[in-house]
Coordinates of C-alpha atoms in Angstrom, one line a residue:
X1 CA -10.5 -4.9 6.3
X2 CA -11.9 -2.6 3.6
X3 CA -8.5 -1.2 2.7
X4 CA -7.4 -2.5 -0.7
X5 CA -3.8 -2.5 0.5
X6 CA -4.7 -5.1 3.1
X7 CA -6.4 -7.5 0.6
X8 CA -4.5 -10.2 -1.0
X9 CA -3.6 -9.9 -4.7
X10 CA -5.2 -13.3 -5.3
X11 CA -8.5 -12.1 -3.9
X12 CA -8.4 -8.8 -5.8
X13 CA -7.5 -10.5 -9.0
X14 CA -10.5 -12.8 -8.6
X15 CA -12.7 -9.9 -7.7
X16 CA -11.6 -7.9 -10.8
X17 CA -12.1 -10.9 -13.0
X18 CA -15.6 -11.4 -11.6
X19 CA -16.3 -7.7 -12.1
X20 CA -15.2 -8.1 -15.7
X21 CA -17.6 -11.0 -16.3
X22 CA -20.5 -8.6 -15.6
X23 CA -20.4 -5.9 -18.3
X24 CA -23.7 -4.6 -17.0
X25 CA -21.7 -2.9 -14.3
X26 CA -19.0 -1.3 -16.4
X27 CA -19.7 -1.3 -20.2
X28 CA -21.7 2.0 -20.5
X29 CA -22.6 1.5 -24.2
X30 CA -24.1 -1.9 -23.5
X31 CA -27.9 -2.6 -23.3
X32 CA -27.2 -4.5 -20.1
X33 CA -25.8 -1.4 -18.5
X34 CA -29.3 0.1 -18.0
X35 CA -30.9 -3.2 -16.9
X36 CA -31.5 -2.8 -13.2
X37 CA -32.2 -6.5 -12.6
X38 CA -29.0 -7.6 -14.2
X39 CA -27.0 -5.0 -12.3
X40 CA -28.7 -6.1 -9.0
X41 CA -27.8 -9.8 -9.7
X42 CA -24.2 -8.8 -10.6
X43 CA -23.8 -6.8 -7.4
X44 CA -25.1 -9.7 -5.3
X45 CA -22.5 -12.0 -6.8
X46 CA -19.7 -9.4 -6.0
X47 CA -21.1 -8.9 -2.5
X48 CA -20.9 -12.7 -1.9
X49 CA -17.3 -12.6 -3.1
X50 CA -16.4 -9.7 -0.9
X51 CA -18.1 -11.4 2.1
X52 CA -15.5 -14.2 1.9
X53 CA -13.0 -11.8 3.5
X54 CA -15.3 -9.1 4.8
X55 CA -18.4 -10.9 6.3
X56 CA -20.5 -7.8 6.8
X57 CA -19.9 -6.5 3.2
X58 CA -22.8 -4.7 1.4
X59 CA -23.4 -3.4 -2.1
X60 CA -22.1 -0.1 -0.9
X61 CA -18.8 -1.7 0.0
X62 CA -18.6 -3.3 -3.4
X63 CA -19.3 0.0 -5.1
X64 CA -16.6 1.7 -3.0
X65 CA -14.1 -1.1 -3.8
X66 CA -14.8 -0.8 -7.5
X67 CA -14.5 3.0 -7.4
X68 CA -11.2 2.7 -5.5
X69 CA -9.8 0.2 -8.0
X70 CA -10.9 2.2 -11.0
X71 CA -9.6 5.5 -9.5
X72 CA -6.2 4.0 -9.1
X73 CA -6.4 2.6 -12.6
X74 CA -7.5 6.0 -14.0
X75 CA -4.5 7.8 -12.4
X76 CA -2.0 5.4 -13.9
X77 CA -3.7 5.4 -17.3
X78 CA -3.6 9.2 -17.4
X79 CA 0.1 9.1 -16.7
X80 CA 0.7 6.6 -19.4
X81 CA -1.5 8.5 -21.9
X82 CA 0.1 11.9 -21.1
X83 CA 3.6 10.5 -21.5
X84 CA 2.7 9.1 -24.9
X85 CA 1.0 12.4 -25.9
X86 CA 3.9 14.5 -24.8
X87 CA 6.0 13.2 -27.7
X88 CA 8.5 11.5 -25.5
X89 CA 10.6 8.8 -26.9
X90 CA 9.8 5.1 -26.4
X91 CA 12.2 5.0 -23.4
X92 CA 10.4 7.9 -21.7
X93 CA 6.9 6.5 -21.8
X94 CA 5.5 6.0 -18.3
X95 CA 5.4 2.4 -17.2
X96 CA 2.5 1.7 -14.8
X97 CA 3.5 0.5 -11.3
X98 CA 0.0 -0.5 -10.3
X99 CA 0.0 -4.3 -10.1
X100 CA -3.6 -4.6 -11.3
X101 CA -3.3 -2.1 -14.1
X102 CA -3.4 -4.8 -16.8
X103 CA -6.4 -6.5 -15.2
X104 CA -8.5 -3.3 -15.5
X105 CA -7.5 -2.3 -19.0
X106 CA -11.0 -3.4 -20.1
X107 CA -12.5 -0.3 -18.5
X108 CA -10.2 2.2 -20.1
X109 CA -12.8 3.5 -22.6
X110 CA -15.8 3.3 -20.3
X111 CA -15.5 6.6 -18.3
X112 CA -17.9 9.3 -19.3
X113 CA -15.9 12.5 -19.8
X114 CA -17.0 15.4 -17.6
X115 CA -17.9 18.7 -19.2
X116 CA -15.0 21.2 -18.6
X117 CA -14.6 24.9 -19.0
X118 CA -11.5 26.3 -20.6
X119 CA -9.7 28.9 -18.6
X120 CA -7.6 29.9 -21.7
X121 CA -9.0 33.1 -23.2
X122 CA -9.7 33.3 -26.9
X123 CA -6.8 34.9 -28.7
X124 CA -9.1 36.8 -31.1
X125 CA -10.8 38.6 -28.2
X126 CA -7.4 39.5 -26.8
X127 CA -6.3 40.9 -30.1
X128 CA -9.4 43.0 -30.4
X129 CA -8.9 44.5 -27.0
X130 CA -5.3 45.3 -27.8
X131 CA -6.1 46.9 -31.1
X132 CA -8.7 49.1 -29.5
X133 CA -6.3 50.3 -26.9
X134 CA -3.5 51.0 -29.4
X135 CA -5.4 54.1 -30.5
X136 CA -4.2 57.0 -28.3
X137 CA -7.7 58.3 -27.5
X138 CA -9.0 54.9 -26.4
X139 CA -5.9 54.3 -24.3
X140 CA -6.3 57.6 -22.5
X141 CA -10.1 57.1 -22.0
X142 CA -9.4 53.6 -20.7
X143 CA -6.8 54.9 -18.3
X144 CA -9.1 57.7 -17.0
X145 CA -11.9 55.1 -16.4
X146 CA -9.5 52.9 -14.5
X147 CA -8.2 55.8 -12.4
X148 CA -11.8 57.0 -11.6
X149 CA -12.8 53.4 -10.7
X150 CA -9.7 53.0 -8.5
X151 CA -10.3 56.4 -6.8
X152 CA -13.9 55.4 -6.1
X153 CA -12.8 52.2 -4.5
X154 CA -10.2 53.8 -2.3
X155 CA -12.3 56.7 -1.1

């Protein structure tokens, strides 16, 4: 019975509210967040709660449950945020359909952004390449190099 869809809304509401009462598990800028003892105690409380409907539940089950809930929330939050950011009118803003969305709003600013790499090239580099190739000599030299390279590959 670990599937969230099979759990009652009442149980999940209680579970989320209990999770909210323990900021050591979700508030990353809190001093409690790095306190292992507080976290261990909080997880024990959530494990006991989960054991009400899943007798063999462990800390790992609680962590998975929290990750599943937060993942669903993040997807909905991203849709709402992107619809606001797009400049759409008030009528076009995405309305979350996830029933527990409002219950998890307290975690919205708690995710640590992952480093990303842009796949968009810098326009200034592109302009430099173009200006170099505008010159007839450079263009011819470049074409010769490409044809030599292509011939070498195909031979």
